[in-house]
CSV table of C-alpha atoms and ligand atoms in Angstrom, one decimal:
chain,number,residue,atom,x,y,z
A,492,MET,CA,207.7,90.8,214.0
A,493,ASP,CA,211.1,90.7,215.7
A,494,PHE,CA,214.2,92.0,213.7
A,495,ALA,CA,217.0,91.1,216.6
A,496,GLU,CA,219.3,88.6,215.3
A,497,SER,CA,219.6,85.7,217.7
A,498,GLU,CA,222.8,85.0,219.8
A,499,ARG,CA,223.2,81.7,217.4
A,500,VAL,CA,223.1,84.3,214.1
A,501,ARG,CA,225.4,86.5,216.0
A,502,THR,CA,228.0,84.0,216.4
A,503,ILE,CA,227.7,82.3,213.0
A,504,ARG,CA,228.2,85.7,211.4
A,505,SER,CA,231.3,86.8,213.4
A,506,ILE,CA,232.7,82.9,212.9
A,507,ALA,CA,232.1,83.2,209.4
A,508,ARG,CA,233.4,87.0,209.1
A,509,GLU,CA,236.3,86.4,211.0
A,510,PHE,CA,237.3,83.3,208.7
A,511,VAL,CA,236.5,85.2,205.4
A,512,GLN,CA,238.9,88.0,206.4
A,513,LYS,CA,241.8,86.1,207.5
A,514,GLU,CA,241.8,83.1,205.5
A,515,LEU,CA,240.1,83.8,202.2
A,516,VAL,CA,240.4,87.3,201.3
A,517,PRO,CA,244.2,86.8,201.2
A,518,LEU,CA,243.5,84.0,198.7
A,519,GLU,CA,241.7,86.2,196.1
A,520,PRO,CA,244.5,87.9,194.3
A,521,ALA,CA,245.8,84.1,193.3
A,522,LEU,CA,242.2,83.0,192.6
A,523,ARG,CA,242.3,86.1,189.9
A,524,ARG,CA,245.7,85.4,188.3
A,525,ARG,CA,245.5,81.4,188.4
A,526,ARG,CA,243.3,78.6,187.0
A,527,PHE,CA,240.9,77.5,189.8
A,528,VAL,CA,241.9,73.9,189.4
A,529,GLU,CA,245.4,75.1,190.1
A,530,LEU,CA,244.4,76.6,193.3
A,531,LEU,CA,243.0,73.2,194.3
A,532,PRO,CA,245.9,72.1,197.1
A,533,GLU,CA,245.7,75.6,198.7
A,534,LEU,CA,241.8,75.3,198.8
A,535,ARG,CA,241.9,71.5,200.4
A,536,ARG,CA,243.9,73.2,203.0
A,537,VAL,CA,241.5,76.0,203.8
A,538,ARG,CA,238.4,73.9,203.8
A,539,ASP,CA,240.2,71.7,206.4
A,540,ARG,CA,240.2,74.5,208.4
A,541,ALA,CA,236.6,75.5,207.6
A,542,LYS,CA,235.3,72.2,208.7
A,543,GLU,CA,237.0,72.9,212.3
A,544,THR,CA,234.6,76.1,212.6
A,545,GLY,CA,231.5,73.9,212.6
A,546,LEU,CA,229.9,75.7,210.0
A,547,TRP,CA,230.8,73.0,207.1
A,548,ALA,CA,227.9,72.2,205.1
A,549,ALA,CA,226.0,73.8,207.7
A,550,HIS,CA,222.6,73.8,205.9
A,551,LEU,CA,222.4,69.7,206.6
A,552,PRO,CA,221.6,68.3,209.7
A,553,ALA,CA,224.2,67.5,212.2
A,554,GLU,CA,223.7,63.5,211.6
A,555,TRP,CA,224.9,64.3,208.0
A,556,GLY,CA,227.6,66.5,209.2
A,557,GLY,CA,226.0,69.7,209.1
A,558,ALA,CA,225.2,72.4,211.7
A,559,GLY,CA,221.6,72.0,211.3
A,560,LEU,CA,220.9,75.6,210.3
A,561,GLY,CA,217.3,76.6,209.3
A,562,LEU,CA,216.8,78.7,206.1
A,563,VAL,CA,216.7,81.9,207.8
A,564,GLU,CA,220.1,81.3,209.8
A,565,PHE,CA,221.8,79.8,206.4
A,566,ALA,CA,220.7,83.3,205.0
A,567,HIS,CA,222.5,85.2,207.4
A,568,LEU,CA,225.9,82.8,206.8
A,569,SER,CA,225.4,83.0,203.1
A,570,GLU,CA,225.6,86.7,203.3
A,571,GLU,CA,228.9,86.6,205.4
A,572,LEU,CA,230.3,84.0,202.9
A,573,GLY,CA,229.1,86.0,199.9
A,574,ARG,CA,231.8,88.7,200.7
A,575,THR,CA,234.5,86.7,199.1
A,576,PRO,CA,234.1,85.0,195.6
A,577,ILE,CA,235.6,81.4,197.2
A,578,GLY,CA,233.3,81.6,200.4
A,579,HIS,CA,230.6,79.3,199.8
A,580,TYR,CA,233.1,76.8,198.0
A,581,ALA,CA,235.1,76.9,201.1
A,582,PHE,CA,232.4,75.7,203.5
A,583,ASN,CA,231.0,73.3,200.9
A,584,VAL,CA,227.9,75.3,200.4
A,585,GLN,CA,228.5,76.2,196.8
A,586,ALA,CA,226.1,75.9,194.0
A,587,PRO,CA,225.1,73.2,192.8
A,588,ASP,CA,226.4,71.0,195.0
A,589,VAL,CA,224.4,72.6,198.1
A,590,GLY,CA,220.9,72.2,196.1
A,591,ASN,CA,222.0,68.5,195.0
A,592,MET,CA,222.6,67.8,198.7
A,593,GLU,CA,219.2,68.8,199.5
A,594,ILE,CA,217.6,67.1,197.3
A,595,LEU,CA,219.4,63.6,198.1
A,596,LEU,CA,218.6,64.0,201.7
A,597,GLU,CA,214.9,65.0,200.7
A,598,HIS,CA,214.4,62.3,197.9
A,599,GLY,CA,217.2,59.8,197.8
A,600,THR,CA,217.0,56.3,198.8
A,601,ASP,CA,219.2,54.9,201.6
A,602,ALA,CA,221.6,53.7,198.8
A,603,GLN,CA,221.9,56.7,196.9
A,604,LYS,CA,222.5,58.8,200.1
A,605,GLU,CA,225.5,56.4,200.9
A,606,ARG,CA,226.9,56.5,197.5
A,607,PHE,CA,226.5,60.0,196.3
A,608,LEU,CA,225.5,62.1,199.3
A,609,ARG,CA,227.8,61.0,201.9
A,610,PRO,CA,231.2,61.8,199.7
A,611,LEU,CA,229.6,64.9,198.8
A,612,VAL,CA,229.3,66.0,202.1
A,613,ARG,CA,232.7,65.2,203.4
A,614,GLY,CA,233.8,67.3,200.1
A,615,ASP,CA,235.5,64.2,198.6
A,616,ILE,CA,233.6,64.7,195.4
A,617,ARG,CA,231.6,67.3,193.5
A,618,SER,CA,228.3,67.3,191.4
A,619,CYS,CA,226.6,69.1,188.9
A,620,PHE,CA,222.8,69.7,187.6
A,621,THR,CA,222.0,69.3,183.8
A,622,MET,CA,218.9,70.6,182.9
A,623,THR,CA,219.1,73.6,180.3
A,624,GLU,CA,219.8,72.7,176.8
A,625,PRO,CA,220.9,74.7,173.9
A,626,GLU,CA,217.8,73.8,171.6
A,627,PHE,CA,215.0,74.7,173.9
A,628,PRO,CA,214.3,77.8,176.3
A,629,GLY,CA,215.6,77.0,179.7
A,630,SER,CA,212.9,79.7,180.9
A,631,ASN,CA,210.3,76.7,180.2
A,632,PRO,CA,211.7,74.2,181.9
A,633,THR,CA,208.6,71.7,181.1
A,634,TRP,CA,209.7,71.8,177.4
A,635,MET,CA,212.9,69.7,176.8
A,636,GLY,CA,214.6,67.4,174.5
A,637,THR,CA,216.4,65.0,176.6
A,638,THR,CA,214.7,61.8,177.1
A,639,ALA,CA,215.5,58.7,179.5
A,640,VAL,CA,213.9,55.5,178.1
A,641,ARG,CA,213.9,52.1,180.1
A,642,ASP,CA,215.8,49.4,178.6
A,643,GLY,CA,216.1,46.2,180.8
A,644,ASP,CA,217.3,47.1,183.9
A,645,ALA,CA,218.5,50.7,183.0
A,646,TRP,CA,217.6,53.8,181.7
A,647,VAL,CA,218.7,55.2,178.4
A,648,ILE,CA,219.5,58.8,178.6
A,649,ARG,CA,220.0,60.6,175.1
A,650,GLY,CA,220.2,64.3,175.1
A,651,HIS,CA,222.2,67.6,174.8
A,652,LYS,CA,222.7,69.9,177.9
A,653,TRP,CA,224.8,73.4,178.2
A,654,PHE,CA,225.7,75.7,180.8
A,655,ALA,CA,225.9,72.8,183.2
A,656,SER,CA,228.1,74.5,186.0
A,657,SER,CA,231.0,72.5,187.5
A,658,VAL,CA,230.8,69.5,185.3
A,659,ASP,CA,234.6,69.6,185.0
A,660,GLY,CA,235.9,67.4,187.5
A,661,ALA,CA,232.5,66.4,188.9
A,662,ALA,CA,231.6,63.0,190.1
A,663,PHE,CA,228.1,63.0,189.3
A,664,ALA,CA,225.3,64.8,187.3
A,665,ILE,CA,221.9,65.0,188.2
A,666,CYS,CA,219.9,64.7,184.7
A,667,MET,CA,216.6,66.0,184.0
A,668,ALA,CA,215.2,64.2,181.4
A,669,VAL,CA,211.6,63.5,179.9
A,670,THR,CA,210.4,59.9,181.0
A,671,ASP,CA,207.0,60.4,180.2
A,672,PRO,CA,206.2,62.4,177.0
A,673,ASP,CA,202.6,61.4,177.1
A,674,ALA,CA,201.7,62.6,180.8
A,675,GLU,CA,198.5,64.8,180.7
A,676,SER,CA,200.4,67.5,182.8
A,677,PRO,CA,203.4,69.2,181.2
A,678,TYR,CA,204.4,69.4,184.9
A,679,GLN,CA,204.5,65.5,185.1
A,680,ARG,CA,206.6,64.6,181.8
A,681,ALA,CA,210.5,64.7,183.5
A,682,SER,CA,212.4,62.8,185.8
A,683,MET,CA,215.6,63.3,187.6
A,684,ILE,CA,218.2,60.5,187.5
A,685,LEU,CA,221.6,60.5,189.1
A,686,VAL,CA,224.5,59.9,186.3
A,687,PRO,CA,228.0,59.1,187.5
A,688,THR,CA,230.4,61.2,185.0
A,689,ASP,CA,231.9,58.0,184.0
A,690,ALA,CA,229.0,56.2,182.9
A,691,PRO,CA,229.1,54.9,179.4
A,692,GLY,CA,227.6,57.6,177.1
A,693,PHE,CA,228.1,60.6,179.1
A,694,GLU,CA,230.3,63.0,177.7
A,695,HIS,CA,231.7,66.4,179.1
A,696,VAL,CA,232.1,68.1,175.5
A,697,ALA,CA,233.9,71.1,176.7
A,698,ASN,CA,233.8,73.9,179.2
A,699,LEU,CA,232.3,77.2,177.4
A,700,SER,CA,233.9,80.3,177.0
A,701,VAL,CA,231.8,83.0,179.5
A,702,MET,CA,232.8,86.4,179.3
A,703,GLY,CA,236.4,85.6,178.0
A,704,ASP,CA,236.8,82.7,180.6
A,705,ARG,CA,236.4,79.2,179.8
A,706,GLY,CA,237.2,78.6,183.5
A,707,SER,CA,238.4,75.0,185.2
A,708,ASP,CA,237.1,72.7,187.7
A,709,TYR,CA,234.2,74.3,190.0
A,710,ALA,CA,234.6,77.5,188.4
A,711,SER,CA,233.2,76.7,185.0
A,712,HIS,CA,230.4,75.8,182.8
A,713,ALA,CA,230.1,73.1,180.3
A,714,GLU,CA,228.4,71.2,177.5
A,715,VAL,CA,227.2,68.0,178.0
A,716,SER,CA,226.1,65.1,175.5
A,717,TYR,CA,224.1,61.9,176.7
A,718,HIS,CA,224.9,59.5,174.1
A,719,GLY,CA,222.5,56.4,174.9
A,720,CYS,CA,224.2,56.8,178.5
A,721,ARG,CA,223.0,53.9,180.6
A,722,VAL,CA,222.5,53.9,184.1
A,723,PRO,CA,220.7,51.4,186.4
A,724,LEU,CA,216.9,52.0,186.8
A,725,GLU,CA,217.7,52.3,190.9
A,726,ASN,CA,219.3,55.7,189.5
A,727,LEU,CA,215.9,57.5,189.6
A,728,LEU,CA,216.2,60.0,192.0
A,729,GLY,CA,212.3,60.7,193.6
A,730,ALA,CA,209.6,59.6,192.0
A,731,GLU,CA,208.9,59.3,188.2
A,732,GLY,CA,207.5,62.1,186.8
A,733,ALA,CA,208.8,64.3,190.0
A,734,GLY,CA,211.5,66.2,188.2
A,735,PHE,CA,209.8,69.4,187.6
A,736,ALA,CA,208.2,69.4,191.3
A,737,ILE,CA,211.6,68.6,193.0
A,738,ALA,CA,213.4,71.4,191.0
A,739,GLN,CA,210.7,73.7,191.8
A,740,ASP,CA,210.9,73.0,195.3
A,741,ARG,CA,215.2,72.9,195.4
A,742,LEU,CA,215.0,76.5,193.5
A,743,GLY,CA,213.0,78.2,196.4
A,744,ALA,CA,215.6,77.7,199.1
A,745,GLY,CA,218.1,78.1,196.5
A,746,ARG,CA,217.1,81.5,195.4
A,747,VAL,CA,217.1,82.4,199.2
A,748,HIS,CA,221.0,81.2,199.2
A,749,HIS,CA,222.0,83.2,196.1
A,750,CYS,CA,220.1,86.3,197.1
A,751,MET,CA,222.1,86.7,200.2
A,752,ARG,CA,225.3,85.7,198.6
A,753,TRP,CA,224.9,88.5,196.1
A,754,ILE,CA,223.8,91.1,199.1
A,755,GLY,CA,227.4,89.8,200.4
A,756,ILE,CA,228.6,91.1,197.4
A,757,CYS,CA,227.0,94.3,197.5
A,758,GLU,CA,228.4,94.7,201.0
A,759,ARG,CA,231.7,94.2,199.9
A,760,ALA,CA,231.4,96.4,197.1
A,761,LEU,CA,230.0,99.4,198.9
A,762,ASP,CA,233.0,99.2,201.4
A,763,LEU,CA,235.4,99.1,198.7
A,764,LEU,CA,233.4,102.3,197.4
A,765,CYS,CA,233.3,103.9,200.5
A,766,ARG,CA,237.0,103.5,201.5
A,767,HIS,CA,238.1,104.7,197.9
A,768,ALA,CA,235.4,107.7,198.4
A,769,ALA,CA,237.0,108.6,201.8
A,770,THR,CA,240.7,108.2,200.7
A,771,ARG,CA,240.9,109.2,196.9
A,772,GLN,CA,242.1,112.9,196.9
A,773,LEU,CA,240.5,114.7,193.8
A,774,SER,CA,242.6,117.7,194.7
A,775,PRO,CA,244.5,118.3,198.0
A,776,GLY,CA,242.2,117.9,200.8
A,777,ARG,CA,239.3,117.1,199.0
A,778,PRO,CA,238.2,113.6,198.8
A,779,LEU,CA,235.9,111.8,196.2
A,780,GLY,CA,233.5,111.6,199.1
A,781,THR,CA,232.8,115.1,199.0
A,782,ARG,CA,231.2,115.0,195.8
A,783,GLN,CA,227.2,114.9,196.1
A,784,ILE,CA,227.1,112.1,193.4
A,785,VAL,CA,229.2,110.0,195.1
A,786,GLN,CA,227.3,110.6,198.2
A,787,GLN,CA,224.1,109.7,196.5
A,788,TRP,CA,225.6,106.3,195.5
A,789,ILE,CA,226.6,105.6,199.1
A,790,ALA,CA,223.2,106.4,200.6
A,791,GLU,CA,221.2,104.7,197.6
A,792,SER,CA,223.4,101.7,197.8
A,793,ARG,CA,222.7,101.6,201.6
A,794,ALA,CA,219.0,101.9,201.1
A,795,GLU,CA,218.8,99.5,198.3
A,796,ILE,CA,220.9,96.6,200.2
A,797,HIS,CA,219.0,97.3,203.5
A,798,GLY,CA,215.5,97.0,201.9
A,799,ALA,CA,217.0,93.7,199.5
A,800,ARG,CA,218.0,92.1,202.9
A,801,LEU,CA,214.8,92.3,204.5
A,802,MET,CA,212.8,91.3,201.4
A,803,VAL,CA,215.4,88.1,201.5
A,804,LEU,CA,214.7,87.3,205.0
A,805,HIS,CA,211.3,87.5,205.0
A,806,ALA,CA,211.1,85.1,201.9
A,807,ALA,CA,213.1,82.8,203.6
A,808,TRP,CA,211.2,82.9,206.7
A,809,LYS,CA,207.9,82.6,204.9
A,810,ILE,CA,209.4,79.2,203.0
A,811,ALA,CA,210.5,77.9,206.7
A,812,ALA,CA,207.1,78.4,208.0
A,813,GLN,CA,204.8,77.7,205.1
A,814,GLY,CA,206.4,75.9,202.2
A,815,THR,CA,208.0,76.9,199.0
A,816,TYR,CA,204.4,77.1,196.9
A,817,ALA,CA,203.1,79.6,199.5
A,818,ALA,CA,206.0,81.6,199.2
A,819,ARG,CA,206.4,81.6,195.3
A,820,GLU,CA,205.4,85.4,194.9
A,821,GLU,CA,208.3,86.3,197.4
A,822,ILE,CA,210.7,84.0,195.9
A,823,SER,CA,210.2,85.5,192.5
A,824,LEU,CA,210.3,89.2,194.1
A,825,ILE,CA,213.7,88.7,195.8
A,826,LYS,CA,215.1,87.0,192.9
A,827,PHE,CA,214.9,89.9,190.1
A,828,THR,CA,215.2,92.7,192.8
A,829,VAL,CA,218.4,91.6,194.3
A,830,ALA,CA,219.8,90.7,191.0
A,831,ARG,CA,219.4,93.8,189.7
A,832,THR,CA,220.5,95.8,193.3
A,833,MET,CA,223.7,94.0,193.1
A,834,GLN,CA,224.5,94.9,189.2
A,835,ARG,CA,223.9,98.7,190.5
A,836,VAL,CA,225.9,98.4,193.4
A,837,LEU,CA,228.7,97.1,191.8
A,838,ASP,CA,228.4,99.4,188.9
A,839,ARG,CA,228.6,102.5,191.4
A,840,ALA,CA,231.6,100.7,192.9
A,841,ILE,CA,233.5,100.1,189.8
A,842,GLN,CA,232.5,104.0,188.5
A,843,THR,CA,233.6,105.3,191.9
A,844,LEU,CA,237.0,103.5,191.9
A,845,GLY,CA,237.6,104.6,188.2
A,846,ALA,CA,240.3,102.8,186.3
A,847,LEU,CA,241.0,100.7,189.4
A,848,GLY,CA,237.6,99.5,189.5
A,849,MET,CA,238.3,97.7,185.9
A,850,THR,CA,241.4,95.9,187.5
A,851,ASP,CA,241.9,92.8,189.0
A,852,ASP,CA,243.6,94.5,192.1
A,853,THR,CA,239.8,94.1,193.6
A,854,PRO,CA,237.2,91.4,193.4
A,855,LEU,CA,235.0,94.1,191.6
A,856,ALA,CA,235.5,93.3,187.9
A,857,TRP,CA,235.5,89.9,188.7
A,858,TRP,CA,231.9,89.8,190.1
A,859,TRP,CA,231.0,92.0,187.3
A,860,ALA,CA,231.7,89.5,184.6
A,861,HIS,CA,230.8,86.5,186.7
A,862,GLU,CA,227.6,87.6,188.1
A,863,ARG,CA,226.1,89.0,185.2
A,864,GLY,CA,224.3,85.8,185.0
A,865,ALA,CA,222.1,86.2,188.1
A,866,ARG,CA,219.4,88.0,186.2
A,867,ILE,CA,219.2,84.8,183.9
A,868,TYR,CA,220.1,81.7,185.8
A,869,ASP,CA,217.4,80.3,188.1
A,870,GLY,CA,214.6,82.0,186.1
A,871,PRO,CA,215.4,85.4,184.1
A,872,ASP,CA,214.1,88.7,185.5
A,873,GLU,CA,211.3,88.8,183.0
A,874,VAL,CA,210.1,85.4,184.0
A,875,HIS,CA,209.8,86.4,187.8
A,876,VAL,CA,208.5,90.1,186.9
A,877,SER,CA,206.0,88.1,185.0
A,878,VAL,CA,205.0,85.7,188.0
A,879,VAL,CA,204.5,88.5,190.2
A,880,ALA,CA,202.8,90.8,188.0
A,881,LYS,CA,200.1,88.0,186.9
A,882,ARG,CA,199.2,87.2,190.3
A,883,ILE,CA,198.7,90.7,191.3
A,884,LEU,CA,196.4,91.3,188.4
A,885,ARG,CA,194.3,88.3,189.5
A,886,GLY,CA,193.5,90.0,192.4
A,887,TYR,CA,192.0,92.5,189.9
A,888,GLY,CA,189.7,89.9,188.3
A,889,MET,CA,192.2,89.7,185.1
A,890,ASP,CA,193.8,86.5,183.6
A,891,ALA,CA,197.0,88.2,182.3
A,892,ARG,CA,198.5,84.8,180.9
B,1016,FAD,C1,226.1,81.3,185.3
B,1016,FAD,C2,225.0,80.4,184.8
B,1016,FAD,C3,225.1,79.2,185.4
B,1016,FAD,C4,224.0,78.4,185.2
B,1016,FAD,N1,224.2,76.9,185.6
B,1016,FAD,C5,223.1,75.8,185.1
B,1016,FAD,C6,223.5,74.5,185.6
B,1016,FAD,O1,224.0,74.4,186.6
B,1016,FAD,N2,222.5,73.9,185.2
B,1016,FAD,C7,221.6,74.2,184.4
B,1016,FAD,O2,220.8,73.3,184.0
B,1016,FAD,N3,221.5,75.5,183.8
B,1016,FAD,C8,222.1,76.2,184.3
B,1016,FAD,N4,222.2,77.6,183.6
B,1016,FAD,C9,221.2,77.9,182.7
B,1016,FAD,C10,220.0,78.6,183.3
B,1016,FAD,O3,219.5,78.1,184.0
B,1016,FAD,C11,219.1,79.2,181.9
B,1016,FAD,O4,219.9,80.1,181.3
B,1016,FAD,C12,217.8,80.0,182.1
B,1016,FAD,O5,217.0,78.9,182.7
B,1016,FAD,C13,217.5,80.6,181.0
B,1016,FAD,O6,217.4,79.7,179.9
B,1016,FAD,P1,217.9,80.0,178.5
B,1016,FAD,O7,219.2,80.9,178.6
B,1016,FAD,O8,217.6,78.8,177.7
B,1016,FAD,O9,217.1,81.3,178.1
B,1016,FAD,P2,215.7,81.7,177.1
B,1016,FAD,O10,214.9,80.5,178.0
B,1016,FAD,O11,215.9,81.1,175.8
B,1016,FAD,O12,215.3,83.1,177.5
B,1016,FAD,C14,216.1,84.0,176.6
B,1016,FAD,C15,215.7,85.3,177.3
B,1016,FAD,O13,214.2,85.4,176.7
B,1016,FAD,C16,213.6,86.2,177.8
B,1016,FAD,N5,212.1,85.5,178.4
B,1016,FAD,C17,212.1,84.3,178.6
B,1016,FAD,N6,211.0,84.0,179.0
B,1016,FAD,C18,210.3,85.1,179.1
B,1016,FAD,C19,208.9,85.5,179.4
B,1016,FAD,N7,208.0,84.4,180.0
B,1016,FAD,N8,208.5,86.8,179.3
B,1016,FAD,C20,209.4,87.6,179.0
B,1016,FAD,N9,210.7,87.3,178.5
B,1016,FAD,C21,211.2,86.0,178.8
B,1016,FAD,C22,214.6,86.8,178.9
B,1016,FAD,O14,215.0,87.8,179.1
B,1016,FAD,C23,215.5,85.6,178.8
B,1016,FAD,O15,216.6,86.0,179.4
B,1016,FAD,C24,223.0,78.5,184.1
B,1016,FAD,C25,223.1,79.9,183.5
B,1016,FAD,C26,224.2,80.9,184.0
B,1016,FAD,C27,224.0,82.3,183.3
């Protein structure tokens, strides 16, 4: 196995790191003081400059305006952008748009690509993904209440969703809905349907208050109702009954994107921790970093981040080489390992900074609140732990279902 970074990866990392430092870190205090929606004019200008770097929507092929990065290359970029809360948004590679772009590219018809994908890639519109429902367990995505029924030339969608990120201001949603409740396999009951948010019967009920923040625009999570919402039959995305399979396929690469973003967060947190440890004097001439407990936090964080990065890059390599299905154990391993690593590293950094770590003078407190969800979304820790353990036990002749 070759651990060397290619010339291209080194260039991507260096362009992204410089952009984050020069253009995005200076915007962070405003992001913490003001609502996201109030920053849109500044963010638009930053996005225009991001386009000039050649890394805009970098996961997409060049003919779609991207940089044609492979998954491993994109993973490196994701780490660099993860060092600031607005890195991915600045380059139009933020969830859920990044996954929605990938689904549209892979499964959309030519007409769907023109109508939904092209403006999304340009950054002219945003999108959202509505799957989770308050009344059903999101951890079992084969069981949901939302239905889509054919009526003449339209789908009629009825259902109740929540925790859909970035609905506020989105131009369209991808809706997961049951289209064949009688399909023998529970994995073939649901389909994905493209729903413009101005379609009759689509209601953005409200942004949810999450960790004390109702959010706005892209930085929000919302409740949505489909009240007999009508969209043309041609808005079916991919094959009928393929919703679960498409979602699983999308989540493979999506988890790599998230995990490398979290590693970027870890690196920034460790940097803040070390700077403070090296400069904060406990008594004259005795900086905090002279304490063994702080040294232990530094060394353990470095070891955990290093291990986590290698795991994610390996998973990305395996997905790219053998496909999502072959890499499902690696995908589950990274999902719960890196989410927990991030939580530990953030906690150590906040503890080292003391009261300063609780303020909004650094991004640590923001991440502490906004990234707690990492252990829940895209599959809670416990589901992924269970996937891995069951597969291992199967090797011992045990059916652990
Ligand atoms: C910040 C954030 C953003 C999100 N964005 C989106 C989005 O854009 N679109 C969308 O559709 N959804 C989104 N979600 C929802 C997310 O996908 C669900 O929260 C997730 O799938 C878990 O579903 P649930 O909340 O219904 O928990 P449940 O399924 O009710 O599970 C509750 C808890 O039970 C435990 N548990 C569940 N299954 C098992 C098991 N097999 N073994 C042991 N323990 C188990 C876990 O501890 C779990 O946390 C988001 C969530 C968060 C927090």
